[in-house]
Amino acid sequence: MIFGKIDYINLLPLHIYLKKYPLPSGIKASFERKKGVPSRLNRALYKRQIDAAIISSIESVKTKYQNLNLGICANKQVLSVLVEKKTPNQKDSSSASSNALATILQQKGKVVIGDKALKLYLENKENFIDLCEVWHKKTNLPFVFARFSCTQKKALYKKILLPFAKKRIKIPSYILENYAKTREINKKDILFYLEKVIYYKLGKKEKKALAKFTKAVRFKTKFRT
């Protein structure tokens, strides 16, 4: 059981949950060994170098994967998946879904994701376009940025992970302070982001949104401005 880990703030509650969950120490250690950005975990899962991970939602729809109704979702705004205004078009090598989303929404500029994007947005949001906000205005739906996928043992992962989406995870103050220091983001902003912006359960609307996004990417549909 080798689980890949995305070390972004948006999955901090899941990391804390898994740290407390009664798993063998070897499995917990694998989380740190198999750590990377979404695009790296996409490749690792595809090549079966890991057994499971939360990967880019556009990658998760491939038939070789088994998926849980668990991922990284946002509604109306996300703050951490952006396009920088008045910049040359440039994809973010860390992402797959975000680059595809910028394309179908016809948003021109540099794509920025993750903690660096959150920091930039909080410092000067006028310079950025929130891709979730644009998506919601055009579809009236939330957006699924990533989804839990595995190549085997889905029943086991379901037992371990699905309770997470129903829990409110308290982040220990020392961990919060460490993330605030290393990511250079205020603790209050981190908590707001985790408690008011990001959520993890895929329901009917989220599944509908993912299907709409997947279809748009597949058929190269463009949502006009």
PDB file of C-alpha atoms in Angstrom:
ATOM      1  CA  MET A   1       0.000   0.000   0.000  1.00  0.00           C
ATOM      2  CA  ILE A   2       1.946   3.001  -1.311  1.00  0.00           C
ATOM      3  CA  PHE A   3       0.139   6.328  -1.050  1.00  0.00           C
ATOM      4  CA  GLY A   4       1.360   9.460  -2.822  1.00  0.00           C
ATOM      5  CA  LYS A   5       1.183  12.810  -1.062  1.00  0.00           C
ATOM      6  CA  ILE A   6       0.626  16.327  -2.416  1.00  0.00           C
ATOM      7  CA  ASP A   7       2.260  18.699   0.049  1.00  0.00           C
ATOM      8  CA  TYR A   8      -0.073  21.653  -0.436  1.00  0.00           C
ATOM      9  CA  ILE A   9      -2.064  23.464   2.235  1.00  0.00           C
ATOM     10  CA  ASN A  10      -5.331  22.268   0.681  1.00  0.00           C
ATOM     11  CA  LEU A  11      -4.551  18.686   1.748  1.00  0.00           C
ATOM     12  CA  LEU A  12      -3.159  19.511   5.185  1.00  0.00           C
ATOM     13  CA  PRO A  13      -6.338  18.279   6.968  1.00  0.00           C
ATOM     14  CA  LEU A  14      -6.061  14.925   5.178  1.00  0.00           C
ATOM     15  CA  HIS A  15      -2.413  14.551   6.159  1.00  0.00           C
ATOM     16  CA  ILE A  16      -3.307  15.172   9.802  1.00  0.00           C
ATOM     17  CA  TYR A  17      -6.192  12.703   9.588  1.00  0.00           C
ATOM     18  CA  LEU A  18      -3.955   9.980   8.132  1.00  0.00           C
ATOM     19  CA  LYS A  19      -1.233  10.679  10.659  1.00  0.00           C
ATOM     20  CA  LYS A  20      -3.681   9.907  13.459  1.00  0.00           C
ATOM     21  CA  TYR A  21      -5.290   6.947  11.691  1.00  0.00           C
ATOM     22  CA  PRO A  22      -4.098   3.528  12.995  1.00  0.00           C
ATOM     23  CA  LEU A  23      -1.960   2.520  10.014  1.00  0.00           C
ATOM     24  CA  PRO A  24       1.359   0.623  10.075  1.00  0.00           C
ATOM     25  CA  SER A  25       4.344   2.954  10.438  1.00  0.00           C
ATOM     26  CA  GLY A  26       5.774   1.753   7.121  1.00  0.00           C
ATOM     27  CA  ILE A  27       2.696   2.950   5.248  1.00  0.00           C
ATOM     28  CA  LYS A  28       2.793   6.315   6.972  1.00  0.00           C
ATOM     29  CA  ALA A  29       6.467   6.654   6.092  1.00  0.00           C
ATOM     30  CA  SER A  30       5.644   6.033   2.429  1.00  0.00           C
ATOM     31  CA  PHE A  31       3.541   9.221   2.384  1.00  0.00           C
ATOM     32  CA  GLU A  32       6.709  11.266   2.864  1.00  0.00           C
ATOM     33  CA  ARG A  33       8.808   9.220   0.442  1.00  0.00           C
ATOM     34  CA  LYS A  34       6.242   9.498  -2.336  1.00  0.00           C
ATOM     35  CA  LYS A  35       5.622  13.222  -2.088  1.00  0.00           C
ATOM     36  CA  GLY A  36       5.207  15.519  -5.066  1.00  0.00           C
ATOM     37  CA  VAL A  37       3.128  17.968  -7.092  1.00  0.00           C
ATOM     38  CA  PRO A  38      -0.065  16.736  -8.811  1.00  0.00           C
ATOM     39  CA  SER A  39       1.540  16.167 -12.232  1.00  0.00           C
ATOM     40  CA  ARG A  40       4.298  14.038 -10.667  1.00  0.00           C
ATOM     41  CA  LEU A  41       1.767  11.881  -8.819  1.00  0.00           C
ATOM     42  CA  ASN A  42      -0.257  11.548 -12.013  1.00  0.00           C
ATOM     43  CA  ARG A  43       2.771   9.951 -13.680  1.00  0.00           C
ATOM     44  CA  ALA A  44       3.672   7.829 -10.664  1.00  0.00           C
ATOM     45  CA  LEU A  45       0.177   6.344 -10.394  1.00  0.00           C
ATOM     46  CA  TYR A  46      -0.040   5.770 -14.145  1.00  0.00           C
ATOM     47  CA  LYS A  47       3.265   3.863 -14.028  1.00  0.00           C
ATOM     48  CA  ARG A  48       2.135   2.019 -10.865  1.00  0.00           C
ATOM     49  CA  GLN A  49       5.042   3.381  -8.857  1.00  0.00           C
ATOM     50  CA  ILE A  50       2.406   4.171  -6.229  1.00  0.00           C
ATOM     51  CA  ASP A  51      -0.920   2.462  -5.524  1.00  0.00           C
ATOM     52  CA  ALA A  52      -3.060   5.509  -4.801  1.00  0.00           C
ATOM     53  CA  ALA A  53      -3.060   9.285  -4.600  1.00  0.00           C
ATOM     54  CA  ILE A  54      -5.189  12.357  -4.982  1.00  0.00           C
ATOM     55  CA  ILE A  55      -4.403  13.188  -8.605  1.00  0.00           C
ATOM     56  CA  SER A  56      -5.555  15.768 -11.162  1.00  0.00           C
ATOM     57  CA  SER A  57      -9.269  15.316 -11.824  1.00  0.00           C
ATOM     58  CA  ILE A  58      -8.756  15.205 -15.596  1.00  0.00           C
ATOM     59  CA  GLU A  59      -6.292  12.336 -15.107  1.00  0.00           C
ATOM     60  CA  SER A  60      -8.612  10.474 -12.703  1.00  0.00           C
ATOM     61  CA  VAL A  61     -11.228   9.802 -15.405  1.00  0.00           C
ATOM     62  CA  LYS A  62      -8.980   7.295 -17.189  1.00  0.00           C
ATOM     63  CA  THR A  63     -10.547   3.832 -17.152  1.00  0.00           C
ATOM     64  CA  LYS A  64      -7.564   2.187 -15.455  1.00  0.00           C
ATOM     65  CA  TYR A  65      -8.340   3.991 -12.183  1.00  0.00           C
ATOM     66  CA  GLN A  66     -10.785   3.252  -9.387  1.00  0.00           C
ATOM     67  CA  ASN A  67     -12.047   6.429  -7.715  1.00  0.00           C
ATOM     68  CA  LEU A  68     -13.594   7.487  -4.432  1.00  0.00           C
ATOM     69  CA  ASN A  69     -16.020  10.376  -3.956  1.00  0.00           C
ATOM     70  CA  LEU A  70     -13.202  12.306  -2.348  1.00  0.00           C
ATOM     71  CA  GLY A  71     -11.046  15.030  -3.802  1.00  0.00           C
ATOM     72  CA  ILE A  72     -10.229  18.729  -3.769  1.00  0.00           C
ATOM     73  CA  CYS A  73     -13.302  20.832  -4.548  1.00  0.00           C
ATOM     74  CA  ALA A  74     -14.270  24.479  -4.415  1.00  0.00           C
ATOM     75  CA  ASN A  75     -17.405  26.461  -5.144  1.00  0.00           C
ATOM     76  CA  LYS A  76     -17.463  30.035  -6.546  1.00  0.00           C
ATOM     77  CA  GLN A  77     -13.793  30.684  -5.724  1.00  0.00           C
ATOM     78  CA  VAL A  78     -10.666  28.693  -4.930  1.00  0.00           C
ATOM     79  CA  LEU A  79      -7.941  31.377  -4.442  1.00  0.00           C
ATOM     80  CA  SER A  80      -5.152  28.948  -5.366  1.00  0.00           C
ATOM     81  CA  VAL A  81      -5.744  28.169  -9.056  1.00  0.00           C
ATOM     82  CA  LEU A  82      -5.134  31.353 -10.974  1.00  0.00           C
ATOM     83  CA  VAL A  83      -4.194  33.003 -14.216  1.00  0.00           C
ATOM     84  CA  GLU A  84      -1.964  36.036 -13.903  1.00  0.00           C
ATOM     85  CA  LYS A  85      -3.302  38.954 -15.921  1.00  0.00           C
ATOM     86  CA  LYS A  86      -1.272  40.705 -18.632  1.00  0.00           C
ATOM     87  CA  THR A  87       1.339  37.939 -18.877  1.00  0.00           C
ATOM     88  CA  PRO A  88       2.314  35.622 -21.754  1.00  0.00           C
ATOM     89  CA  ASN A  89       0.448  32.315 -21.901  1.00  0.00           C
ATOM     90  CA  GLN A  90       2.255  29.743 -19.776  1.00  0.00           C
ATOM     91  CA  LYS A  91       1.131  26.453 -18.271  1.00  0.00           C
ATOM     92  CA  ASP A  92       1.990  25.412 -14.725  1.00  0.00           C
ATOM     93  CA  SER A  93       4.095  22.245 -14.922  1.00  0.00           C
ATOM     94  CA  SER A  94       2.696  21.132 -11.556  1.00  0.00           C
ATOM     95  CA  SER A  95      -0.830  20.799 -12.872  1.00  0.00           C
ATOM     96  CA  ALA A  96      -3.018  19.097 -15.463  1.00  0.00           C
ATOM     97  CA  SER A  97      -6.596  20.030 -14.571  1.00  0.00           C
ATOM     98  CA  SER A  98      -5.782  23.707 -14.013  1.00  0.00           C
ATOM     99  CA  ASN A  99      -4.029  24.080 -17.370  1.00  0.00           C
ATOM    100  CA  ALA A 100      -6.957  22.399 -19.120  1.00  0.00           C
ATOM    101  CA  LEU A 101      -9.432  24.596 -17.235  1.00  0.00           C
ATOM    102  CA  ALA A 102      -7.624  27.776 -18.290  1.00  0.00           C
ATOM    103  CA  THR A 103      -7.746  26.578 -21.897  1.00  0.00           C
ATOM    104  CA  ILE A 104     -11.462  25.788 -22.049  1.00  0.00           C
ATOM    105  CA  LEU A 105     -12.283  29.026 -20.225  1.00  0.00           C
ATOM    106  CA  GLN A 106     -10.091  30.932 -22.706  1.00  0.00           C
ATOM    107  CA  GLN A 107      -8.169  32.710 -19.991  1.00  0.00           C
ATOM    108  CA  LYS A 108      -4.915  34.145 -21.304  1.00  0.00           C
ATOM    109  CA  GLY A 109      -1.811  34.433 -19.156  1.00  0.00           C
ATOM    110  CA  LYS A 110       0.395  32.476 -16.802  1.00  0.00           C
ATOM    111  CA  VAL A 111      -1.296  29.645 -14.870  1.00  0.00           C
ATOM    112  CA  VAL A 112      -0.270  29.466 -11.206  1.00  0.00           C
ATOM    113  CA  ILE A 113      -1.475  26.861  -8.698  1.00  0.00           C
ATOM    114  CA  GLY A 114      -0.968  25.710  -5.140  1.00  0.00           C
ATOM    115  CA  ASP A 115       0.445  27.503  -2.133  1.00  0.00           C
ATOM    116  CA  LYS A 116       2.450  29.955  -4.235  1.00  0.00           C
ATOM    117  CA  ALA A 117      -0.788  30.952  -5.996  1.00  0.00           C
ATOM    118  CA  LEU A 118      -2.620  31.384  -2.696  1.00  0.00           C
ATOM    119  CA  LYS A 119       0.151  33.630  -1.397  1.00  0.00           C
ATOM    120  CA  LEU A 120       0.150  35.752  -4.566  1.00  0.00           C
ATOM    121  CA  TYR A 121      -3.636  36.086  -4.560  1.00  0.00           C
ATOM    122  CA  LEU A 122      -3.749  37.190  -0.931  1.00  0.00           C
ATOM    123  CA  GLU A 123      -1.048  39.776  -1.588  1.00  0.00           C
ATOM    124  CA  ASN A 124      -2.673  41.314  -4.662  1.00  0.00           C
ATOM    125  CA  LYS A 125      -5.809  39.625  -5.976  1.00  0.00           C
ATOM    126  CA  GLU A 126      -6.402  42.340  -8.596  1.00  0.00           C
ATOM    127  CA  ASN A 127      -3.536  40.874 -10.637  1.00  0.00           C
ATOM    128  CA  PHE A 128      -5.140  37.443 -10.950  1.00  0.00           C
ATOM    129  CA  ILE A 129      -8.130  35.609 -12.352  1.00  0.00           C
ATOM    130  CA  ASP A 130      -9.585  32.919 -10.094  1.00  0.00           C
ATOM    131  CA  LEU A 131     -10.393  30.060 -12.494  1.00  0.00           C
ATOM    132  CA  CYS A 132     -12.987  28.551 -10.167  1.00  0.00           C
ATOM    133  CA  GLU A 133     -14.827  31.873 -10.097  1.00  0.00           C
ATOM    134  CA  VAL A 134     -14.912  32.026 -13.904  1.00  0.00           C
ATOM    135  CA  TRP A 135     -16.040  28.391 -14.143  1.00  0.00           C
ATOM    136  CA  HIS A 136     -18.874  28.973 -11.649  1.00  0.00           C
ATOM    137  CA  LYS A 137     -20.111  32.073 -13.482  1.00  0.00           C
ATOM    138  CA  LYS A 138     -20.368  30.067 -16.706  1.00  0.00           C
ATOM    139  CA  THR A 139     -21.766  26.794 -15.337  1.00  0.00           C
ATOM    140  CA  ASN A 140     -23.250  27.575 -11.898  1.00  0.00           C
ATOM    141  CA  LEU A 141     -21.351  24.529 -10.674  1.00  0.00           C
ATOM    142  CA  PRO A 142     -18.473  23.884  -8.285  1.00  0.00           C
ATOM    143  CA  PHE A 143     -15.191  22.569  -9.647  1.00  0.00           C
ATOM    144  CA  VAL A 144     -13.282  19.384  -8.833  1.00  0.00           C
ATOM    145  CA  PHE A 145      -9.567  20.034  -9.093  1.00  0.00           C
ATOM    146  CA  ALA A 146      -8.370  16.629  -7.946  1.00  0.00           C
ATOM    147  CA  ARG A 147      -9.787  13.239  -7.005  1.00  0.00           C
ATOM    148  CA  PHE A 148      -8.662  10.213  -5.036  1.00  0.00           C
ATOM    149  CA  SER A 149      -7.706   7.419  -7.418  1.00  0.00           C
ATOM    150  CA  CYS A 150      -6.171   3.998  -6.934  1.00  0.00           C
ATOM    151  CA  THR A 151      -5.199   0.989  -9.010  1.00  0.00           C
ATOM    152  CA  GLN A 152      -6.169  -1.625  -6.412  1.00  0.00           C
ATOM    153  CA  LYS A 153      -7.626  -2.118  -2.925  1.00  0.00           C
ATOM    154  CA  LYS A 154     -10.441   0.391  -3.402  1.00  0.00           C
ATOM    155  CA  ALA A 155     -12.493  -1.136  -0.564  1.00  0.00           C
ATOM    156  CA  LEU A 156      -9.608  -0.641   1.854  1.00  0.00           C
ATOM    157  CA  TYR A 157      -9.053   2.968   0.839  1.00  0.00           C
ATOM    158  CA  LYS A 158     -12.783   3.615   1.078  1.00  0.00           C
ATOM    159  CA  LYS A 159     -12.827   2.319   4.649  1.00  0.00           C
ATOM    160  CA  ILE A 160      -9.873   4.506   5.590  1.00  0.00           C
ATOM    161  CA  LEU A 161     -10.670   7.707   3.735  1.00  0.00           C
ATOM    162  CA  LEU A 162     -14.393   8.281   3.364  1.00  0.00           C
ATOM    163  CA  PRO A 163     -14.901   9.152   7.059  1.00  0.00           C
ATOM    164  CA  PHE A 164     -12.420  11.993   6.517  1.00  0.00           C
ATOM    165  CA  ALA A 165     -14.852  13.968   4.348  1.00  0.00           C
ATOM    166  CA  LYS A 166     -17.388  13.991   7.196  1.00  0.00           C
ATOM    167  CA  LYS A 167     -14.961  15.162   9.852  1.00  0.00           C
ATOM    168  CA  ARG A 168     -13.820  18.628  10.854  1.00  0.00           C
ATOM    169  CA  ILE A 169     -10.097  18.241  11.322  1.00  0.00           C
ATOM    170  CA  LYS A 170      -8.462  20.433  13.941  1.00  0.00           C
ATOM    171  CA  ILE A 171      -4.986  21.502  12.903  1.00  0.00           C
ATOM    172  CA  PRO A 172      -2.505  21.542  15.799  1.00  0.00           C
ATOM    173  CA  SER A 173      -1.160  25.024  16.406  1.00  0.00           C
ATOM    174  CA  TYR A 174       2.489  24.025  15.898  1.00  0.00           C
ATOM    175  CA  ILE A 175       1.696  22.574  12.459  1.00  0.00           C
ATOM    176  CA  LEU A 176      -0.332  25.640  11.511  1.00  0.00           C
ATOM    177  CA  GLU A 177       2.495  27.908  12.616  1.00  0.00           C
ATOM    178  CA  ASN A 178       5.011  25.875  10.616  1.00  0.00           C
ATOM    179  CA  TYR A 179       2.933  26.097   7.438  1.00  0.00           C
ATOM    180  CA  ALA A 180       2.350  29.803   7.987  1.00  0.00           C
ATOM    181  CA  LYS A 181       6.099  30.328   8.309  1.00  0.00           C
ATOM    182  CA  THR A 182       7.259  28.106   5.447  1.00  0.00           C
ATOM    183  CA  ARG A 183       4.546  29.205   2.994  1.00  0.00           C
ATOM    184  CA  GLU A 184       4.628  32.832   4.146  1.00  0.00           C
ATOM    185  CA  ILE A 185       0.856  32.939   4.556  1.00  0.00           C
ATOM    186  CA  ASN A 186      -0.964  34.270   7.618  1.00  0.00           C
ATOM    187  CA  LYS A 187      -2.489  31.625   9.903  1.00  0.00           C
ATOM    188  CA  LYS A 188      -5.913  33.255   9.703  1.00  0.00           C
ATOM    189  CA  ASP A 189      -5.775  33.134   5.904  1.00  0.00           C
ATOM    190  CA  ILE A 190      -4.835  29.455   5.971  1.00  0.00           C
ATOM    191  CA  LEU A 191      -7.761  28.656   8.259  1.00  0.00           C
ATOM    192  CA  PHE A 192     -10.192  30.684   6.156  1.00  0.00           C
ATOM    193  CA  TYR A 193      -8.997  28.883   3.028  1.00  0.00           C
ATOM    194  CA  LEU A 194      -9.412  25.445   4.600  1.00  0.00           C
ATOM    195  CA  GLU A 195     -12.670  26.099   6.424  1.00  0.00           C
ATOM    196  CA  LYS A 196     -14.544  28.305   3.931  1.00  0.00           C
ATOM    197  CA  VAL A 197     -13.086  27.644   0.473  1.00  0.00           C
ATOM    198  CA  ILE A 198     -11.826  24.071   0.086  1.00  0.00           C
ATOM    199  CA  TYR A 199     -13.910  20.941   0.694  1.00  0.00           C
ATOM    200  CA  TYR A 200     -13.443  17.274  -0.078  1.00  0.00           C
ATOM    201  CA  LYS A 201     -16.674  15.372  -0.679  1.00  0.00           C
ATOM    202  CA  LEU A 202     -17.884  14.785  -4.236  1.00  0.00           C
ATOM    203  CA  GLY A 203     -21.683  14.871  -4.372  1.00  0.00           C
ATOM    204  CA  LYS A 204     -24.091  15.132  -7.299  1.00  0.00           C
ATOM    205  CA  LYS A 205     -23.121  18.668  -8.290  1.00  0.00           C
ATOM    206  CA  GLU A 206     -19.408  17.887  -8.127  1.00  0.00           C
ATOM    207  CA  LYS A 207     -19.831  14.772 -10.270  1.00  0.00           C
ATOM    208  CA  LYS A 208     -21.894  16.750 -12.767  1.00  0.00           C
ATOM    209  CA  ALA A 209     -19.205  19.418 -12.877  1.00  0.00           C
ATOM    210  CA  LEU A 210     -16.461  16.851 -13.421  1.00  0.00           C
ATOM    211  CA  ALA A 211     -18.423  15.211 -16.237  1.00  0.00           C
ATOM    212  CA  LYS A 212     -18.979  18.613 -17.868  1.00  0.00           C
ATOM    213  CA  PHE A 213     -15.302  19.512 -17.549  1.00  0.00           C
ATOM    214  CA  THR A 214     -14.151  16.155 -18.908  1.00  0.00           C
ATOM    215  CA  LYS A 215     -16.473  16.446 -21.898  1.00  0.00           C
ATOM    216  CA  ALA A 216     -15.311  19.993 -22.600  1.00  0.00           C
ATOM    217  CA  VAL A 217     -11.662  18.929 -22.556  1.00  0.00           C
ATOM    218  CA  ARG A 218     -12.306  15.845 -24.678  1.00  0.00           C
ATOM    219  CA  PHE A 219     -14.201  17.718 -27.369  1.00  0.00           C
ATOM    220  CA  LYS A 220     -12.130  20.907 -27.013  1.00  0.00           C
ATOM    221  CA  THR A 221     -15.168  22.950 -26.089  1.00  0.00           C
ATOM    222  CA  LYS A 222     -14.507  26.599 -25.319  1.00  0.00           C
ATOM    223  CA  PHE A 223     -16.539  28.556 -22.767  1.00  0.00           C
ATOM    224  CA  ARG A 224     -16.509  31.999 -24.259  1.00  0.00           C
ATOM    225  CA  THR A 225     -15.859  35.091 -22.190  1.00  0.00           C
TER     226      THR A 225
END
